[in-house]
mmCIF file of C-alpha atoms in Angstrom:
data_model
loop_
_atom_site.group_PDB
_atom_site.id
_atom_site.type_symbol
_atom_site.label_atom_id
_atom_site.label_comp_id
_atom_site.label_asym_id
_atom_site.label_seq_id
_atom_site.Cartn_x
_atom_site.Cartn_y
_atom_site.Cartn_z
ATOM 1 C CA UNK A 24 18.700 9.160 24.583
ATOM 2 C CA UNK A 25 17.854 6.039 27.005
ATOM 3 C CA UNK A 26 17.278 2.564 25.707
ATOM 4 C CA UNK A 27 13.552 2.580 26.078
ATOM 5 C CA UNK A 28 13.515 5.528 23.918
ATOM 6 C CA UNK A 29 15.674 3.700 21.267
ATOM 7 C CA UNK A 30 13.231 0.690 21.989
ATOM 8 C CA UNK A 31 10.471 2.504 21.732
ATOM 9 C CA UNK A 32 11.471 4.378 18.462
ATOM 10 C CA UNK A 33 12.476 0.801 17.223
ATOM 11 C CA UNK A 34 8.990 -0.657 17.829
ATOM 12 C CA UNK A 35 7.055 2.231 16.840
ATOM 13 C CA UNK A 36 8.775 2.213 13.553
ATOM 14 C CA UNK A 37 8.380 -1.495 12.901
ATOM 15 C CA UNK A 38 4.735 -0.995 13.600
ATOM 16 C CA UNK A 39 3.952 1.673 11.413
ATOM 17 C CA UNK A 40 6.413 -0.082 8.440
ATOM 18 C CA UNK A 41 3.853 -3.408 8.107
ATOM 19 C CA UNK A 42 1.427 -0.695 7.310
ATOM 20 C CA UNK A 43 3.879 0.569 4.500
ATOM 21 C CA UNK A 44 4.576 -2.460 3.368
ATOM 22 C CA UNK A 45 0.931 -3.395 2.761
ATOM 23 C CA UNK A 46 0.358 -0.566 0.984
ATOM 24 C CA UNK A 47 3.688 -0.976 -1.432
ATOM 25 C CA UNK A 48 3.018 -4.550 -1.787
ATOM 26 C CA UNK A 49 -0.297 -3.284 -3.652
ATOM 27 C CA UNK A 50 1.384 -0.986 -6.148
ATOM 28 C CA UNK A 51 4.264 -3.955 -6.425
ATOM 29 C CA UNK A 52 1.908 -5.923 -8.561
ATOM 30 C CA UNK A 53 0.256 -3.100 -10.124
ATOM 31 C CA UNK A 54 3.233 -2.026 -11.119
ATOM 32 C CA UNK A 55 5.601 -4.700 -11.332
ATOM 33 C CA UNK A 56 2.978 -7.035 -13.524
ATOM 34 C CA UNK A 57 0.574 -5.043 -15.289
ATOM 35 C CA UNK A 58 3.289 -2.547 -15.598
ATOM 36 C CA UNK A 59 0.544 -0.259 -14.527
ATOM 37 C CA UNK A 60 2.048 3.124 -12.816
ATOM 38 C CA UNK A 61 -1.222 3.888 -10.556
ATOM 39 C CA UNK A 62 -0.884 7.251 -9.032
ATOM 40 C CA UNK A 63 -4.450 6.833 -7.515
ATOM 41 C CA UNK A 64 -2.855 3.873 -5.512
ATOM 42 C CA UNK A 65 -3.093 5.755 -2.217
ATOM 43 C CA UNK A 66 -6.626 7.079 -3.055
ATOM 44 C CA UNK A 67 -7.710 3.458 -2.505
ATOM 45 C CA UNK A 68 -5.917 3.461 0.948
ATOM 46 C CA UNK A 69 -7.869 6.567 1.564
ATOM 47 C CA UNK A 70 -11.322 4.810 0.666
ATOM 48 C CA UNK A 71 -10.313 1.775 2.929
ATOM 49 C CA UNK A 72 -9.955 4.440 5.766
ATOM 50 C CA UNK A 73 -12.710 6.635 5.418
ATOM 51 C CA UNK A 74 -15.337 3.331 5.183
ATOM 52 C CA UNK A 75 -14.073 1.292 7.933
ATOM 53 C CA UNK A 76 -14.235 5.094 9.669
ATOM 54 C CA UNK A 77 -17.977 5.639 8.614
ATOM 55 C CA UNK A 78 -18.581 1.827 9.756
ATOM 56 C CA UNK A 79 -17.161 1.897 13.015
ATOM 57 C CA UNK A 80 -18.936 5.361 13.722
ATOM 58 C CA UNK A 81 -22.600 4.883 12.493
ATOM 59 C CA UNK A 82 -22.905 1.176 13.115
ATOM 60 C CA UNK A 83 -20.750 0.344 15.699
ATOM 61 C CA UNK A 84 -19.159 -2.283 13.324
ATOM 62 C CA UNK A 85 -15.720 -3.696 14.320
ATOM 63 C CA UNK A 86 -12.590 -2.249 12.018
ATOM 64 C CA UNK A 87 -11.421 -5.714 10.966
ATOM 65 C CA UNK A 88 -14.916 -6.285 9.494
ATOM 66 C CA UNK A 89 -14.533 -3.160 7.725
ATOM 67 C CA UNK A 90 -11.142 -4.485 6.575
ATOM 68 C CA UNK A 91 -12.792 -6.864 4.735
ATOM 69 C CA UNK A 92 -15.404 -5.038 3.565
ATOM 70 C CA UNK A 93 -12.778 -2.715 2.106
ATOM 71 C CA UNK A 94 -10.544 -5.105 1.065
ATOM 72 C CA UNK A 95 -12.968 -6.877 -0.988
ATOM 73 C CA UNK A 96 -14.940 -3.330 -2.410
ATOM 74 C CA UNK A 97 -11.366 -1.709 -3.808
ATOM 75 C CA UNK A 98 -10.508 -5.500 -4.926
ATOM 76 C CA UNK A 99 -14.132 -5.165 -6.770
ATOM 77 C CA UNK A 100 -13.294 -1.579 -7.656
ATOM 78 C CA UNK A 101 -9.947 -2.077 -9.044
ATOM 79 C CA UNK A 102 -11.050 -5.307 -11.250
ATOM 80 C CA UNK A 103 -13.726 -2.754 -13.042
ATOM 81 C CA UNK A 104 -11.303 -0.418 -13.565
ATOM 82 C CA UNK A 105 -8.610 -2.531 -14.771
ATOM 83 C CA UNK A 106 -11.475 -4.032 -17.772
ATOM 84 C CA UNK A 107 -13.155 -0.406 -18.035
ATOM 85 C CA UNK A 108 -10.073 1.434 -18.884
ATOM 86 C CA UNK A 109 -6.380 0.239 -18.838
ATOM 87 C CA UNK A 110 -7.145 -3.280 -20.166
ATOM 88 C CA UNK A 111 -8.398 -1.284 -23.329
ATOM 89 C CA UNK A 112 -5.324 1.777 -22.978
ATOM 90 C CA UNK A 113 -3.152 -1.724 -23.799
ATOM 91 C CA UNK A 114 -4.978 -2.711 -26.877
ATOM 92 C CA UNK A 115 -4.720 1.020 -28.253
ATOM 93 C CA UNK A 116 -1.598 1.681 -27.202
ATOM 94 C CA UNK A 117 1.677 0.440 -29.272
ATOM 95 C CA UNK A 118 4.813 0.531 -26.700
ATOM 96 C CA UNK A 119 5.402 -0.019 -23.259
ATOM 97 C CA UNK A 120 6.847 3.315 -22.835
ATOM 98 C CA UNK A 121 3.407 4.949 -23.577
ATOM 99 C CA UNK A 122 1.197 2.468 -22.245
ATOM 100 C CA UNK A 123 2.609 3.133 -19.063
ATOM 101 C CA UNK A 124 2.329 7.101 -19.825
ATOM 102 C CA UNK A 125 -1.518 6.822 -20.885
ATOM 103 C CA UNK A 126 -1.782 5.021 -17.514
ATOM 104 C CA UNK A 127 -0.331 7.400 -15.639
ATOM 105 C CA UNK A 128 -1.979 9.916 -16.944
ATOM 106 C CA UNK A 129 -5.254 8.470 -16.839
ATOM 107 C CA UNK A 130 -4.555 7.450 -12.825
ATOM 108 C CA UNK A 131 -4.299 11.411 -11.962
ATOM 109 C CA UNK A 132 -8.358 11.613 -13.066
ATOM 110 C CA UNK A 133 -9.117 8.083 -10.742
ATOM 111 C CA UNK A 134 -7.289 10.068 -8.025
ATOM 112 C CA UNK A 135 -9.427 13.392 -8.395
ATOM 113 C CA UNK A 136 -12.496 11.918 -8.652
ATOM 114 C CA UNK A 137 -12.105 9.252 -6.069
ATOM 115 C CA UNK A 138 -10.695 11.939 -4.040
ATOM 116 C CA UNK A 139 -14.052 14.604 -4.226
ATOM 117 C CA UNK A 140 -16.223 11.269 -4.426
ATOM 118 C CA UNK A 141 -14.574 10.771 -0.473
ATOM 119 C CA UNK A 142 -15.448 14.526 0.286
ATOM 120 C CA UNK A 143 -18.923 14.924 -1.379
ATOM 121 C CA UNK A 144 -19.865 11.394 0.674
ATOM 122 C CA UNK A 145 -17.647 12.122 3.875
ATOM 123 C CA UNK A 146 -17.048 16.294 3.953
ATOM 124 C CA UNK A 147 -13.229 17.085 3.834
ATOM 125 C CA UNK A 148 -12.533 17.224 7.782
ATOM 126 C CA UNK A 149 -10.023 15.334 9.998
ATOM 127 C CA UNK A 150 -11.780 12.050 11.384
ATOM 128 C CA UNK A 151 -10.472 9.896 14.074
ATOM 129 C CA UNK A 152 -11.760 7.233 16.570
ATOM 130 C CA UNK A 153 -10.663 5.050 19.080
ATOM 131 C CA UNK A 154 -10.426 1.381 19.307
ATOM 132 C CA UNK A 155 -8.507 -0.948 21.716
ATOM 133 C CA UNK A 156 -6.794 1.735 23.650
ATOM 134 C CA UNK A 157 -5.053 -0.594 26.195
ATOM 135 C CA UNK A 158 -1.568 -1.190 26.347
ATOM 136 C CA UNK A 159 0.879 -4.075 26.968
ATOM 137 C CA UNK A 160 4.198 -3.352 29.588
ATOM 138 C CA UNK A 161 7.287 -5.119 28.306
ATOM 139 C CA UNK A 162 9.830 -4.308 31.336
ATOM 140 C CA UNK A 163 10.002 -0.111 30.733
ATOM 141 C CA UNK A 164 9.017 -0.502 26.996
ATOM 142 C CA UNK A 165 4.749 0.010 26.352
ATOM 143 C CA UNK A 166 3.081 -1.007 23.369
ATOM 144 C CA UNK A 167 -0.085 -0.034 22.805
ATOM 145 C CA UNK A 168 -2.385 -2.880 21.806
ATOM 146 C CA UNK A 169 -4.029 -2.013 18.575
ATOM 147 C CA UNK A 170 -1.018 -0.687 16.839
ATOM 148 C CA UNK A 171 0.522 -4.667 17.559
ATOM 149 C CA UNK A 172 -2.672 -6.218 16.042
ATOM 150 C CA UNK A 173 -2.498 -3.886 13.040
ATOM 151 C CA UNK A 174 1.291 -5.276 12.687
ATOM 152 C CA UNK A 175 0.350 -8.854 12.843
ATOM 153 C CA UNK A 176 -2.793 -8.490 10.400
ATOM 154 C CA UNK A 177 -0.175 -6.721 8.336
ATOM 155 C CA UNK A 178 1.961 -9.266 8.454
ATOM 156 C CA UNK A 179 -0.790 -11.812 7.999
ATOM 157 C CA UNK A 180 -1.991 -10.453 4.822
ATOM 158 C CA UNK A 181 1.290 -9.858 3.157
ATOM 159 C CA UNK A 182 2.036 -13.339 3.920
ATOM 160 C CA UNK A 183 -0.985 -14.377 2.317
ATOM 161 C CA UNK A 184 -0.194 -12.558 -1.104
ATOM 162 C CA UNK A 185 3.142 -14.221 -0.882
ATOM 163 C CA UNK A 186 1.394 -17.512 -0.626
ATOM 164 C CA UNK A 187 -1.058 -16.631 -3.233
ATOM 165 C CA UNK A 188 1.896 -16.051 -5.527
ATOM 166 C CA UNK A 189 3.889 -18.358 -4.752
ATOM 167 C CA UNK A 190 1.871 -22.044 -4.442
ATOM 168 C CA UNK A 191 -1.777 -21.494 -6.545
ATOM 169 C CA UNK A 192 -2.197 -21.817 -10.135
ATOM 170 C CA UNK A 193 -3.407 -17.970 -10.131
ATOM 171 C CA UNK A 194 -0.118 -16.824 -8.755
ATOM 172 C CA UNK A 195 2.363 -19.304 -10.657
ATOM 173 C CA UNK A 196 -0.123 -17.426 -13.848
ATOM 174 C CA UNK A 197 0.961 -14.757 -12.542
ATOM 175 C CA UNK A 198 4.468 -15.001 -12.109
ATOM 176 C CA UNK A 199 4.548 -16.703 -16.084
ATOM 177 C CA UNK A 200 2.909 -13.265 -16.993
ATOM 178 C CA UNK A 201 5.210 -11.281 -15.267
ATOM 179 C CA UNK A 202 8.169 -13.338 -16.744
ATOM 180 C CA UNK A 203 6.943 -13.498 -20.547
ATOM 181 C CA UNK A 204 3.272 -12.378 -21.825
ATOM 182 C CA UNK A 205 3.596 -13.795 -24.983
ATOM 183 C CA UNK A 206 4.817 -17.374 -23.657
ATOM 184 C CA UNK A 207 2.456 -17.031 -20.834
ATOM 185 C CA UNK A 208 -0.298 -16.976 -23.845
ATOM 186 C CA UNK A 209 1.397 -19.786 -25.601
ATOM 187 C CA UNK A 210 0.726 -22.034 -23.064
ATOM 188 C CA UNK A 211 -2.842 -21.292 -22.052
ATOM 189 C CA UNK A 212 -2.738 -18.292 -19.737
ATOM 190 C CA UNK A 213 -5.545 -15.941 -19.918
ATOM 191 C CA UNK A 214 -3.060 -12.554 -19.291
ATOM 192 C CA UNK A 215 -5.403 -10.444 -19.445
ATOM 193 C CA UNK A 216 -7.290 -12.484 -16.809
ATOM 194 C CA UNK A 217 -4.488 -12.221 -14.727
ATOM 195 C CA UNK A 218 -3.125 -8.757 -15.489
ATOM 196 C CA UNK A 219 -6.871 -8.003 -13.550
ATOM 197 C CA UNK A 220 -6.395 -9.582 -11.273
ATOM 198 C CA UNK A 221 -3.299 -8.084 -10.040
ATOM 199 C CA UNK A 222 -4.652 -4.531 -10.501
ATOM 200 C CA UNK A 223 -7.168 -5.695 -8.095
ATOM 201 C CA UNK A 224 -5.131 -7.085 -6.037
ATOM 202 C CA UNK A 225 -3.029 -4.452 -5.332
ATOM 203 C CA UNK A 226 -6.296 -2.056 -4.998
ATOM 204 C CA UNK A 227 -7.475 -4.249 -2.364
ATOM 205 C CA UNK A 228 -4.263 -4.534 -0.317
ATOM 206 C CA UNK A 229 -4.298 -0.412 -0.264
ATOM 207 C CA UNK A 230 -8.132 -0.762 0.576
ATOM 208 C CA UNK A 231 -6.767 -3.089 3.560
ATOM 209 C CA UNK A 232 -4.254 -1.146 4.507
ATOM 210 C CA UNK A 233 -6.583 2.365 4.689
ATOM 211 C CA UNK A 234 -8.651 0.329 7.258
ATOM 212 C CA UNK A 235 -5.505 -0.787 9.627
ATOM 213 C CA UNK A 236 -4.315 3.257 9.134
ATOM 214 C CA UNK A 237 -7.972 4.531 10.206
ATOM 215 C CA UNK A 238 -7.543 2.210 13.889
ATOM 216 C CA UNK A 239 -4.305 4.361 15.027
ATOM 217 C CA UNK A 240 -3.988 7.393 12.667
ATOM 218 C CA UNK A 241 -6.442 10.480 11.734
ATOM 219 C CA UNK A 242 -7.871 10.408 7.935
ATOM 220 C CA UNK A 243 -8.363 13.338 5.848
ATOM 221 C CA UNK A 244 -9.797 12.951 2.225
ATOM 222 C CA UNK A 245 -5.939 14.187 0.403
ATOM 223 C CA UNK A 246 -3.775 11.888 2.188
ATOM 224 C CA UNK A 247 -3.769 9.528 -0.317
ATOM 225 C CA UNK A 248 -1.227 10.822 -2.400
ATOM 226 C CA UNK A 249 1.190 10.508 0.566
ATOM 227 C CA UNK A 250 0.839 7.080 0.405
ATOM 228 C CA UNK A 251 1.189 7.067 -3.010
ATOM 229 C CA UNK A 252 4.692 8.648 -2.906
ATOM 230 C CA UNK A 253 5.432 6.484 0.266
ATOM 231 C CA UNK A 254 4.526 3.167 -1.840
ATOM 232 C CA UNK A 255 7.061 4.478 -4.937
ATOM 233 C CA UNK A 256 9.811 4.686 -2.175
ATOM 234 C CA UNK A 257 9.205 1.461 -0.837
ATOM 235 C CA UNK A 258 8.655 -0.342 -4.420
ATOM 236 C CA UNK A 259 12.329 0.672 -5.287
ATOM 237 C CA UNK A 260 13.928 0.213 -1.826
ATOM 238 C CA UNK A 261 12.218 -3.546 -1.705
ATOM 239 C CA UNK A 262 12.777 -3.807 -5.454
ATOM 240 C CA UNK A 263 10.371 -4.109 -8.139
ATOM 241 C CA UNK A 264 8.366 -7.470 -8.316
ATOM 242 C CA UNK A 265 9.692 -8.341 -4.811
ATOM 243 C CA UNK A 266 7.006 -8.788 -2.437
ATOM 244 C CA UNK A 267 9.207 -10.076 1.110
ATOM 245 C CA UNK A 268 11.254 -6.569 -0.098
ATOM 246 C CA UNK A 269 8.181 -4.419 -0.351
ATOM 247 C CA UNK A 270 7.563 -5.510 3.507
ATOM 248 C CA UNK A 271 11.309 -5.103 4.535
ATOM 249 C CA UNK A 272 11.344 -2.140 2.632
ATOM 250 C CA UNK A 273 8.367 -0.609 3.958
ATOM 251 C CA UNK A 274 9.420 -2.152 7.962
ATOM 252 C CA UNK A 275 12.791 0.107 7.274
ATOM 253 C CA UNK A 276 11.021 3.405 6.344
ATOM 254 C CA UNK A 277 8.446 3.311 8.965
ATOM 255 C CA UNK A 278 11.683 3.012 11.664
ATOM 256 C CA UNK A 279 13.471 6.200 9.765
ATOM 257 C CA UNK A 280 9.988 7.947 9.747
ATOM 258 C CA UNK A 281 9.097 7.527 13.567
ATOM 259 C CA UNK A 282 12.870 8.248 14.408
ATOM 260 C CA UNK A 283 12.694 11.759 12.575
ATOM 261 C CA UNK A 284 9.330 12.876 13.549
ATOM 262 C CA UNK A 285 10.622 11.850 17.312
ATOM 263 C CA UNK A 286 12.784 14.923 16.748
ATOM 264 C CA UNK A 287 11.218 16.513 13.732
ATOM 265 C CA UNK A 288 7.557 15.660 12.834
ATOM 266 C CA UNK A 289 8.312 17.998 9.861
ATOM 267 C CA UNK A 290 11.435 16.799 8.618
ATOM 268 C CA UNK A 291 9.604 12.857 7.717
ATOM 269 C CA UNK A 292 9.166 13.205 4.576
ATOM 270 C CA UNK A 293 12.768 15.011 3.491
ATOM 271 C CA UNK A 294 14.154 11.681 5.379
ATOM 272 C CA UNK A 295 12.118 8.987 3.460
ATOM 273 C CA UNK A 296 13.634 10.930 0.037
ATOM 274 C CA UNK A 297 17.511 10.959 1.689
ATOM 275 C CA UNK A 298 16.844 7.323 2.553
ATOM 276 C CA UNK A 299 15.715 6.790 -0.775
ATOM 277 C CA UNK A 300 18.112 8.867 -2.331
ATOM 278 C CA UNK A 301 21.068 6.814 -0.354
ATOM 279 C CA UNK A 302 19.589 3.210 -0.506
ATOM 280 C CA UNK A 303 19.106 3.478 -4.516
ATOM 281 C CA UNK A 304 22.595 4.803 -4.636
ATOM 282 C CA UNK A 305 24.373 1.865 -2.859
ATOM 283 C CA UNK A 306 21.733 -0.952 -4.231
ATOM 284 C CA UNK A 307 19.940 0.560 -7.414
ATOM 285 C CA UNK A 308 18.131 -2.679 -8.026
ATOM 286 C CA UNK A 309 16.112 -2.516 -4.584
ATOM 287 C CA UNK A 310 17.473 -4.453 -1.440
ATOM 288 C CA UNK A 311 16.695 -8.042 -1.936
ATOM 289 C CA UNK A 312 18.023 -7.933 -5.571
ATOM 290 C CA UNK A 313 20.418 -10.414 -6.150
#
């Protein structure tokens, strides 16, 4: 294999991994907060996609305003849900153990009927479109254009959940919740306030991320569960809690991924579970742990 092939594996991979990582940053705080184990997470990815799809298609609107739209409907989405239904699983529900089995549970019906919702609205066939085609020459190496502005916006908005976390009230309420609920609520924190508002946060990074898929990649109503499984690998490679891992973590996968499927499109998914399977064998606590 040349260089440019190695280069353009390399690229490819990085690429496709800020769109991992967005997704995986989402379950992160679903997960690693609310201690919520959403396996609808990818069926809001899915929504993202098929919206900014229908968008672009019948009203010529650009992608990145259907980014929003979709980052701020599954954000809406995923607060009602959150207060409809797990906020009230956790008052009924005695240990952690099954809290987090109720919710499980409960996130297989969210992913069916989210799932025929997207076919009754959209049908169930393959949908695709084009958008910033061009492509930028670096020596022998091209990069197409809207696959590098889907990395930066990826980027961009992981970036700004780290910020969000890491210097506003909301996210230092956040990261007091995460710590220890019951001194959180000692001191004034509204937890279940917050525990919300990470459910919808993470719902409207996977909304986000379906619109930055939809640009590059076809849609189909299933594909969310996928994601889902893709966003579990990445949560324990980057390590739970860890936002700057669920981005490395999700940047190293989409390089394995686009290597294989240069030499075996079918063989992606086997490597993502022997990556796994390796990774959480030489660091079990993810790959930023300390």
């Amino acid at each position: 294999m040349d260089l440019n092939r190695v280069l353009d594996i390399v690229f490819g991979g990085i690429m496709l991994g800020g769109i991992y990582g967005l997704v995986s940053l989402g379950l992160n705080l679903q997960y690693g907060v609310a201690r919520v184990l959403n396996v609808a997470h990818g069926e809001f990815t899915t929504l993202g996609a098929f919206l900014t799809w229908w968008l672009y298609v019948a009203a010529g609107m650009s992608p990145f305003v259907g980014l929003v739209t979709s980052l701020l409907l599954s954000f809406g989405l995923g607060w009602i849900l959150y207060r409809l239904i797990f906020a009230r699983l956790q008052r009924h529900v005695r240990s952690l153990e099954a809290f987090e089995a109720a919710c499980m549970l409960t996130s297989f019906g969210i992913l069916f009927a989210i799932q025929n919702l997207i076919i009754l609205t959209w049908g169930a066939d393959v949908r695709s479109y084009s958008y910033l085609p061009g492509a930028v020459r670096l020596g022998e190496l091209v990069l197409p254009v809207n696959r590098i502005l889907i990395f930066g916006v990826s980027v961009g908005l992981g970036g700004l959940f780290y910020a969000l976390l890491k210097w506003t009230r909301t996210g230092k309420a956040i990261r007091a919740a995460a710590q220890d609920r019951s001194g959180a609520a000692s001191v004034g924190v509204d937890v279940q306030n917050v525990l919300g508002i990470c459910f919808a946060l993470g719902t409207g990074a996977a909304g986000a991320a379906g619109s930055l898929i939809s640009i590059t990649y076809s849609i189909h109503p299933v594909m969310g569960f996928e994601y889902t499984v893709i966003a579990i690998i990445v949560v324990v490679l980057g390590g739970l809690g860890n936002i700057p891992g669920s981005l490395l973590g999700g940047i190293l996968l989409g390089v394995v991924g686009t290597a294989v499927t240069y030499w075996q499109p079918g063989l992606a998914v086997v490597a993502y579970y022997l990556f796994f399977v390796v990774l959480l064998w030489w660091r079990p606590r993810g790959l930023l742990a300390a």
